[in-house]
Coordinates of C-alpha atoms in Angstrom, one line a residue:
M26 CA 14.6 22.3 -33.3
N27 CA 17.3 23.9 -31.2
N28 CA 14.6 24.6 -28.7
L29 CA 14.3 20.9 -28.2
Q30 CA 17.7 20.5 -26.6
T31 CA 16.7 18.7 -23.4
Q32 CA 17.9 16.1 -20.9
I33 CA 16.5 13.4 -23.1
G34 CA 18.9 10.6 -23.7
E35 CA 21.7 12.8 -22.3
L36 CA 24.2 10.5 -20.7
E37 CA 26.7 13.2 -19.5
R38 CA 24.7 15.2 -17.1
I39 CA 21.3 16.3 -15.8
E40 CA 20.2 19.9 -16.3
T41 CA 18.2 21.3 -13.4
E42 CA 17.4 24.9 -12.4
S43 CA 20.6 25.1 -10.4
D44 CA 22.8 22.9 -12.6
L45 CA 23.7 19.9 -10.6
K46 CA 27.4 19.9 -9.8
K47 CA 28.0 16.3 -10.5
S48 CA 26.6 13.9 -13.0
T49 CA 24.1 11.3 -11.9
F50 CA 25.2 9.2 -14.8
E51 CA 28.6 8.3 -13.4
K52 CA 29.4 4.6 -13.5
T53 CA 28.8 3.3 -10.0
S54 CA 27.6 0.2 -8.2
K55 CA 24.5 2.1 -6.9
P56 CA 21.1 0.8 -8.1
R57 CA 20.1 2.4 -11.4
I58 CA 16.8 4.3 -11.7
L59 CA 15.3 5.6 -14.9
M60 CA 13.1 8.5 -14.1
I61 CA 10.5 10.1 -16.4
G62 CA 8.9 13.5 -15.7
M63 CA 8.6 17.2 -16.5
H64 CA 11.4 19.1 -18.3
L65 CA 13.4 20.6 -15.5
T66 CA 14.4 23.8 -17.2
K67 CA 11.6 24.5 -19.6
T68 CA 8.8 24.0 -17.0
R69 CA 8.1 26.2 -14.0
G70 CA 5.7 24.7 -11.5
G71 CA 5.3 22.6 -8.4
I72 CA 6.2 19.2 -10.0
S73 CA 9.4 20.4 -11.6
T74 CA 10.4 22.2 -8.4
L75 CA 9.9 19.1 -6.4
I76 CA 11.9 16.9 -8.9
N77 CA 14.7 19.5 -8.8
E78 CA 14.7 19.3 -5.0
M79 CA 14.7 15.5 -5.2
L80 CA 17.7 15.4 -7.5
Q81 CA 19.7 17.7 -5.2
S82 CA 18.9 15.6 -2.1
S83 CA 20.7 12.6 -0.7
V84 CA 18.5 10.4 -2.9
T85 CA 21.2 10.8 -5.6
E86 CA 23.9 9.5 -3.2
N87 CA 22.1 6.2 -3.0
F88 CA 21.0 5.7 -6.6
E89 CA 22.3 6.4 -10.1
I90 CA 19.4 8.3 -11.7
N91 CA 19.0 8.8 -15.4
Y92 CA 16.4 11.4 -16.1
I93 CA 14.2 11.7 -19.2
A94 CA 12.0 14.7 -19.9
S95 CA 8.7 13.7 -21.5
Q96 CA 6.8 17.0 -21.3
A97 CA 7.3 20.7 -21.1
E98 CA 5.0 23.8 -21.1
D99 CA 6.6 26.2 -23.5
F100 CA 7.6 24.1 -26.6
G101 CA 4.4 24.6 -28.6
R102 CA 2.3 21.7 -30.0
F103 CA 4.9 20.4 -32.4
G104 CA 7.7 20.8 -29.9
K105 CA 5.7 18.8 -27.3
L106 CA 5.0 16.1 -29.8
M107 CA 8.7 15.8 -30.7
L108 CA 9.7 15.8 -27.0
A109 CA 7.3 13.0 -26.3
L110 CA 8.5 10.9 -29.2
R111 CA 12.1 11.4 -28.3
A112 CA 11.3 10.4 -24.8
V113 CA 9.9 7.1 -25.9
F114 CA 13.0 6.3 -28.0
S115 CA 15.3 7.5 -25.2
F116 CA 13.4 5.3 -22.7
V117 CA 13.9 2.1 -24.8
F118 CA 17.5 3.0 -25.4
N119 CA 18.3 3.6 -21.8
V120 CA 16.5 0.4 -20.6
L121 CA 18.5 -1.7 -23.1
R122 CA 21.8 0.0 -22.4
N123 CA 21.7 0.7 -18.7
N124 CA 19.4 -2.1 -17.4
P125 CA 17.8 0.0 -14.6
A126 CA 16.6 -1.7 -11.5
L127 CA 13.6 0.5 -11.4
V128 CA 11.5 2.9 -13.5
Y129 CA 10.2 5.9 -11.7
V130 CA 7.4 7.8 -13.4
H131 CA 6.1 11.2 -12.3
L132 CA 2.4 11.5 -12.9
G133 CA 0.3 14.6 -13.3
S134 CA -3.3 14.7 -14.5
N135 CA -5.3 15.4 -17.7
A136 CA -3.9 14.1 -20.9
S137 CA -0.4 13.6 -19.5
L138 CA -1.7 10.6 -17.6
Y139 CA -2.1 8.7 -20.9
R140 CA 1.5 9.5 -21.9
E141 CA 3.0 8.5 -18.5
S142 CA 0.8 5.4 -18.3
L143 CA 2.4 4.3 -21.6
F144 CA 5.9 4.5 -20.0
I145 CA 4.6 2.3 -17.1
I146 CA 3.3 -0.3 -19.6
L147 CA 6.6 -0.2 -21.5
A148 CA 8.5 -0.7 -18.3
K149 CA 6.5 -3.7 -17.4
V150 CA 7.1 -5.1 -20.9
F151 CA 10.8 -4.9 -20.2
G152 CA 10.3 -6.6 -16.8
K153 CA 11.2 -3.6 -14.7
K154 CA 10.1 -2.6 -11.2
I155 CA 7.9 0.5 -11.4
V156 CA 7.1 3.4 -9.0
G157 CA 4.4 5.9 -10.0
H158 CA 4.5 9.3 -8.2
F159 CA 1.2 11.1 -8.3
H160 CA 1.4 14.9 -8.0
A161 CA -2.0 16.1 -9.1
G162 CA -5.0 16.5 -6.8
D163 CA -7.8 15.8 -9.4
V164 CA -6.9 12.4 -10.7
E165 CA -10.2 10.8 -9.6
E166 CA -12.2 13.6 -11.1
Y167 CA -10.3 13.4 -14.4
L168 CA -10.8 9.7 -14.7
V169 CA -14.5 10.0 -14.2
S170 CA -14.6 12.4 -17.2
Q171 CA -12.9 9.9 -19.5
S172 CA -14.3 7.1 -21.7
R173 CA -14.5 3.6 -20.4
I174 CA -11.5 2.6 -22.5
G175 CA -9.5 5.5 -21.2
R176 CA -10.3 4.7 -17.6
R177 CA -9.3 1.0 -18.2
F178 CA -6.0 2.0 -19.9
I179 CA -4.9 4.2 -17.0
A180 CA -6.2 1.8 -14.3
S181 CA -4.3 -1.0 -16.0
A182 CA -1.1 1.0 -15.9
M183 CA -1.6 1.7 -12.2
S184 CA -2.2 -2.0 -11.5
L185 CA 1.2 -2.7 -13.2
S186 CA 3.1 -0.4 -10.8
D187 CA 4.9 -2.0 -7.9
A188 CA 4.5 1.1 -5.8
L189 CA 2.5 4.3 -6.0
I190 CA 3.4 7.5 -4.2
A191 CA 0.7 10.0 -3.0
V192 CA 1.8 13.4 -1.8
S193 CA -0.9 13.7 0.8
Q194 CA -3.3 11.6 2.9
E195 CA -6.2 13.1 0.9
S196 CA -4.6 12.1 -2.4
A197 CA -3.9 8.6 -1.1
G198 CA -7.6 8.2 -0.3
K199 CA -8.4 9.0 -3.9
L200 CA -5.8 6.7 -5.3
R201 CA -7.2 3.8 -3.2
K202 CA -10.3 4.0 -5.4
I203 CA -8.4 3.1 -8.5
A204 CA -5.4 1.1 -7.2
S205 CA -4.5 -1.5 -4.6
R206 CA -4.1 0.2 -1.2
N207 CA -1.1 -2.1 -0.5
K208 CA 0.8 -0.3 -3.2
I209 CA 0.2 3.2 -2.0
S210 CA 2.6 5.2 0.3
V211 CA 2.4 8.8 1.3
V212 CA 5.5 10.8 0.8
A213 CA 4.6 14.5 1.3
N214 CA 6.2 17.2 -0.8
A215 CA 9.2 18.9 0.7
L216 CA 11.9 21.5 0.1
N217 CA 15.3 22.7 1.2
T218 CA 14.2 24.9 4.1
K219 CA 17.7 26.4 4.4
A220 CA 16.9 28.3 1.2
F221 CA 14.4 30.3 3.1
P222 CA 16.3 32.1 6.0
F223 CA 13.6 34.6 6.7
S224 CA 12.3 35.9 10.1
P225 CA 8.6 36.4 10.7
R226 CA 9.6 39.5 12.6
R227 CA 10.4 41.3 9.3
F228 CA 6.7 42.2 9.2
A229 CA 7.1 44.4 12.3
E230 CA 9.7 46.5 10.4
R231 CA 7.1 47.1 7.6
E232 CA 4.2 48.0 9.8
G233 CA 2.3 50.9 8.2
A234 CA 3.9 50.3 4.8
N235 CA 1.9 49.3 1.7
I236 CA 0.7 45.7 2.1
K237 CA 1.8 43.3 -0.7
L238 CA -0.1 40.2 -1.5
L239 CA 1.5 37.3 -3.5
F240 CA 0.0 34.6 -5.7
V241 CA 2.0 31.8 -7.2
G242 CA 0.4 29.3 -9.7
A243 CA -0.4 28.5 -13.3
M244 CA -3.3 30.7 -14.0
G245 CA -6.4 29.3 -15.8
K246 CA -6.0 26.0 -14.2
L247 CA -8.4 26.2 -11.3
K248 CA -6.1 28.3 -9.1
G249 CA -8.8 30.9 -8.3
E250 CA -7.0 33.9 -9.6
I251 CA -10.3 35.5 -10.8
D252 CA -11.7 35.1 -7.3
L253 CA -8.6 36.8 -5.9
A254 CA -8.9 39.7 -8.3
N255 CA -12.5 40.2 -7.2
A256 CA -11.4 40.1 -3.5
V257 CA -8.7 42.7 -4.2
K258 CA -11.4 45.0 -5.7
I259 CA -13.4 44.6 -2.4
L260 CA -10.3 45.2 -0.3
R261 CA -9.3 48.4 -2.2
V262 CA -12.3 50.2 -0.7
N263 CA -10.6 50.3 2.7
H264 CA -7.0 49.5 1.7
S265 CA -6.3 51.7 -1.2
N266 CA -2.5 51.1 -1.1
L267 CA -2.9 47.3 -1.4
K268 CA -0.7 45.7 -4.1
I269 CA -0.6 42.2 -5.4
T270 CA 1.9 40.3 -7.5
F271 CA 0.9 37.3 -9.7
L272 CA 3.6 34.8 -10.5
G273 CA 2.9 32.0 -13.0
F274 CA 2.0 31.1 -16.6
G275 CA -1.1 32.4 -18.3
G276 CA -1.7 35.8 -16.9
E277 CA -3.1 37.6 -20.1
K278 CA -6.7 36.7 -19.4
L279 CA -6.4 37.8 -15.8
K280 CA -4.7 41.1 -16.8
N281 CA -7.7 41.9 -19.1
Y282 CA -10.1 41.0 -16.3
C283 CA -8.2 43.3 -13.9
E284 CA -8.4 46.1 -16.4
K285 CA -12.2 45.5 -16.7
I286 CA -12.9 45.7 -13.0
G287 CA -10.5 48.7 -12.5
I288 CA -7.7 47.3 -10.3
V289 CA -4.9 46.9 -12.9
D290 CA -2.9 49.7 -11.2
A291 CA -2.7 47.5 -8.1
V292 CA -1.6 44.4 -9.9
E293 CA 1.8 43.2 -11.1
F294 CA 2.1 40.4 -13.6
I295 CA 5.5 38.7 -13.6
G296 CA 5.0 35.3 -15.3
A297 CA 6.7 32.1 -14.3
V298 CA 10.1 32.4 -12.6
S299 CA 12.7 30.1 -11.1
L300 CA 12.8 29.1 -7.5
E301 CA 15.6 31.6 -6.8
K302 CA 13.5 34.4 -8.1
R303 CA 10.4 33.3 -6.3
I304 CA 12.3 33.4 -3.0
E305 CA 13.0 37.1 -3.7
F306 CA 9.2 37.8 -4.1
F307 CA 8.4 35.7 -1.0
E308 CA 10.8 37.9 1.0
K309 CA 9.1 41.1 -0.2
A310 CA 5.5 39.9 0.3
D311 CA 3.3 40.3 3.4
I312 CA 0.6 37.7 2.8
F313 CA 0.4 34.7 0.4
V314 CA -2.9 33.9 -1.2
L315 CA -3.9 30.8 -3.2
P316 CA -7.8 30.5 -3.5
T317 CA -7.4 27.3 -5.5
Y318 CA -10.1 24.8 -6.5
A319 CA -8.1 21.6 -6.7
E320 CA -4.7 20.6 -5.3
A321 CA -2.8 17.6 -4.0
M322 CA 0.0 19.2 -1.9
P323 CA 0.9 22.6 -3.4
M324 CA 4.6 23.4 -3.4
S325 CA 3.7 27.1 -3.5
V326 CA 2.1 26.9 -0.1
I327 CA 5.0 25.0 1.3
E328 CA 7.4 27.6 -0.1
A329 CA 5.3 30.4 1.4
M330 CA 5.2 28.8 4.8
A331 CA 9.0 28.2 4.7
A332 CA 9.4 31.8 3.8
A333 CA 7.5 32.8 6.9
L334 CA 4.5 34.2 5.2
P335 CA 0.9 34.0 6.6
C336 CA -1.3 32.1 4.1
V337 CA -4.9 32.5 3.0
T338 CA -5.9 29.5 0.9
T339 CA -8.6 26.9 0.5
D340 CA -9.6 23.7 2.3
V341 CA -9.1 21.4 -0.8
G342 CA -6.8 18.4 -1.3
G343 CA -3.9 18.1 1.0
I344 CA -3.8 21.8 2.0
P345 CA -5.5 21.2 5.4
E346 CA -2.5 18.9 6.1
L347 CA -0.3 22.1 5.8
I348 CA -2.5 24.9 7.1
D349 CA -4.2 24.7 10.5
D350 CA -7.1 27.1 10.1
G351 CA -6.7 30.0 12.6
E352 CA -3.4 28.7 13.9
N353 CA -0.8 29.2 11.1
G354 CA -3.0 30.6 8.4
F355 CA -6.6 30.8 7.1
L356 CA -8.6 28.2 5.2
I357 CA -11.8 29.1 3.2
E358 CA -14.0 27.2 0.9
P359 CA -13.3 27.7 -2.8
S360 CA -15.2 30.4 -4.7
N361 CA -16.2 32.3 -1.5
V362 CA -14.9 35.8 -2.5
K363 CA -16.5 37.5 0.4
K364 CA -14.8 35.3 3.0
L365 CA -11.5 35.5 1.1
A366 CA -11.6 39.3 1.3
E367 CA -12.5 39.2 5.0
R368 CA -9.6 36.9 5.9
I369 CA -7.1 39.0 3.9
S370 CA -8.4 42.2 5.5
F371 CA -8.1 40.7 9.0
L372 CA -4.4 40.0 8.4
I373 CA -3.8 43.4 6.9
E374 CA -5.3 45.0 10.0
N375 CA -3.6 42.7 12.5
P376 CA 0.2 42.7 12.0
Q377 CA 0.8 40.7 15.2
T378 CA -1.4 37.9 13.9
R379 CA 0.6 37.9 10.7
I380 CA 3.8 37.5 12.7
E381 CA 2.3 34.7 14.8
F382 CA 0.9 32.8 11.8
A383 CA 4.1 33.2 9.9
A384 CA 6.2 31.9 12.8
K385 CA 4.0 28.8 13.3
A386 CA 3.8 28.1 9.5
Q387 CA 7.6 28.3 9.2
D388 CA 8.1 26.0 12.2
K389 CA 5.7 23.4 10.8
V390 CA 7.5 23.2 7.5
R391 CA 10.9 23.0 9.0
R392 CA 9.8 20.2 11.3
N393 CA 7.7 18.2 8.9
F394 CA 8.5 19.1 5.3
G395 CA 12.3 19.3 5.1
L396 CA 14.3 17.8 2.3
D397 CA 16.4 15.5 4.6
D398 CA 13.5 13.6 6.0
Y399 CA 11.9 13.4 2.6
A400 CA 15.0 11.9 1.1
V401 CA 15.2 9.2 3.8
K402 CA 11.5 8.2 3.3
L403 CA 11.9 8.1 -0.5
T404 CA 15.2 6.2 -0.4
T405 CA 13.7 3.6 1.9
L406 CA 10.6 3.2 -0.3
L407 CA 12.8 2.8 -3.5
Y408 CA 15.1 0.2 -1.9
E409 CA 12.1 -1.8 -0.6
T410 CA 10.5 -1.7 -4.1
I411 CA 13.7 -2.9 -5.8
E412 CA 14.4 -5.6 -3.3
N413 CA 10.8 -6.9 -3.1
K414 CA 10.5 -10.1 -5.1

């Protein structure tokens, strides 16, 4: 049970990966927001990374945010159940005690949609304004796979929300099929670009050295890691010194596959790590690769671009809103292993293109996906939702 010590119901401080310096629970006259989402220290992934960034931005200067963790990845089945139950009790306690002006629910996909939809319905029972923040890129596909009752339950929760946030234009288009378009706003993912002070010119210093590829993502969840392993096997014919590092949960199946196809000596499996550790791996890498099958607006690609890495990824979800094919990276269609290997090979053999792609990618993120602009957009949306009668 000690493993279940979380932010839930904690009225003294919020734990994040970098341990926020000041409590967001101080008694202030700022509007109060009750936020529900991923556990911020027991979960490594794009959603928790974005929430941590959000809670360290100027958004917390404008609102008093009380955070409840409703899900985590490494608690086990019983631990996850207890976490969810405690989250419900903590939700009711906080609504009654703190009377928040708004309830903010972070939404993923799959079964978590049912749990988070329950919080939306509870919030409406208490007469609260509600913002639902969609992070997943496969919501529409997941709903199609559900029963009629399941679809109605989730759709009803969406209709009860006062505002819905999509992280890309592509995601917004999907949301419009299940919710009122008037409720939907696009607030693209962002990060603190100052945490990535890297120069694209560093590749020139490593010219001729062993090329290092980097993959970041939860394996086994349509991220395309098997395709990448097959591409590495092809690439090793002409690039025998090629190395690749996989960061993320669930690498055991991939490791077995790499042993089977004879490339395990070229592969490093690290597991999920904090943002600070990821930054170290970004600095050492030469090319970032994410041959994913489904995304909304992947934080890993934004991080790679901020770190001045040329990216090879797929044309799914909101990724084309990040990567301009042939300008600041390469886009391929999912499952095309031959094309994936060709694009990576081109970057290996053309260091100047790597530098040019990296510089343009970093510039785009710094101009369009910085945390300051993100905080302004989100703060404006939250105030408008609270004040809208």
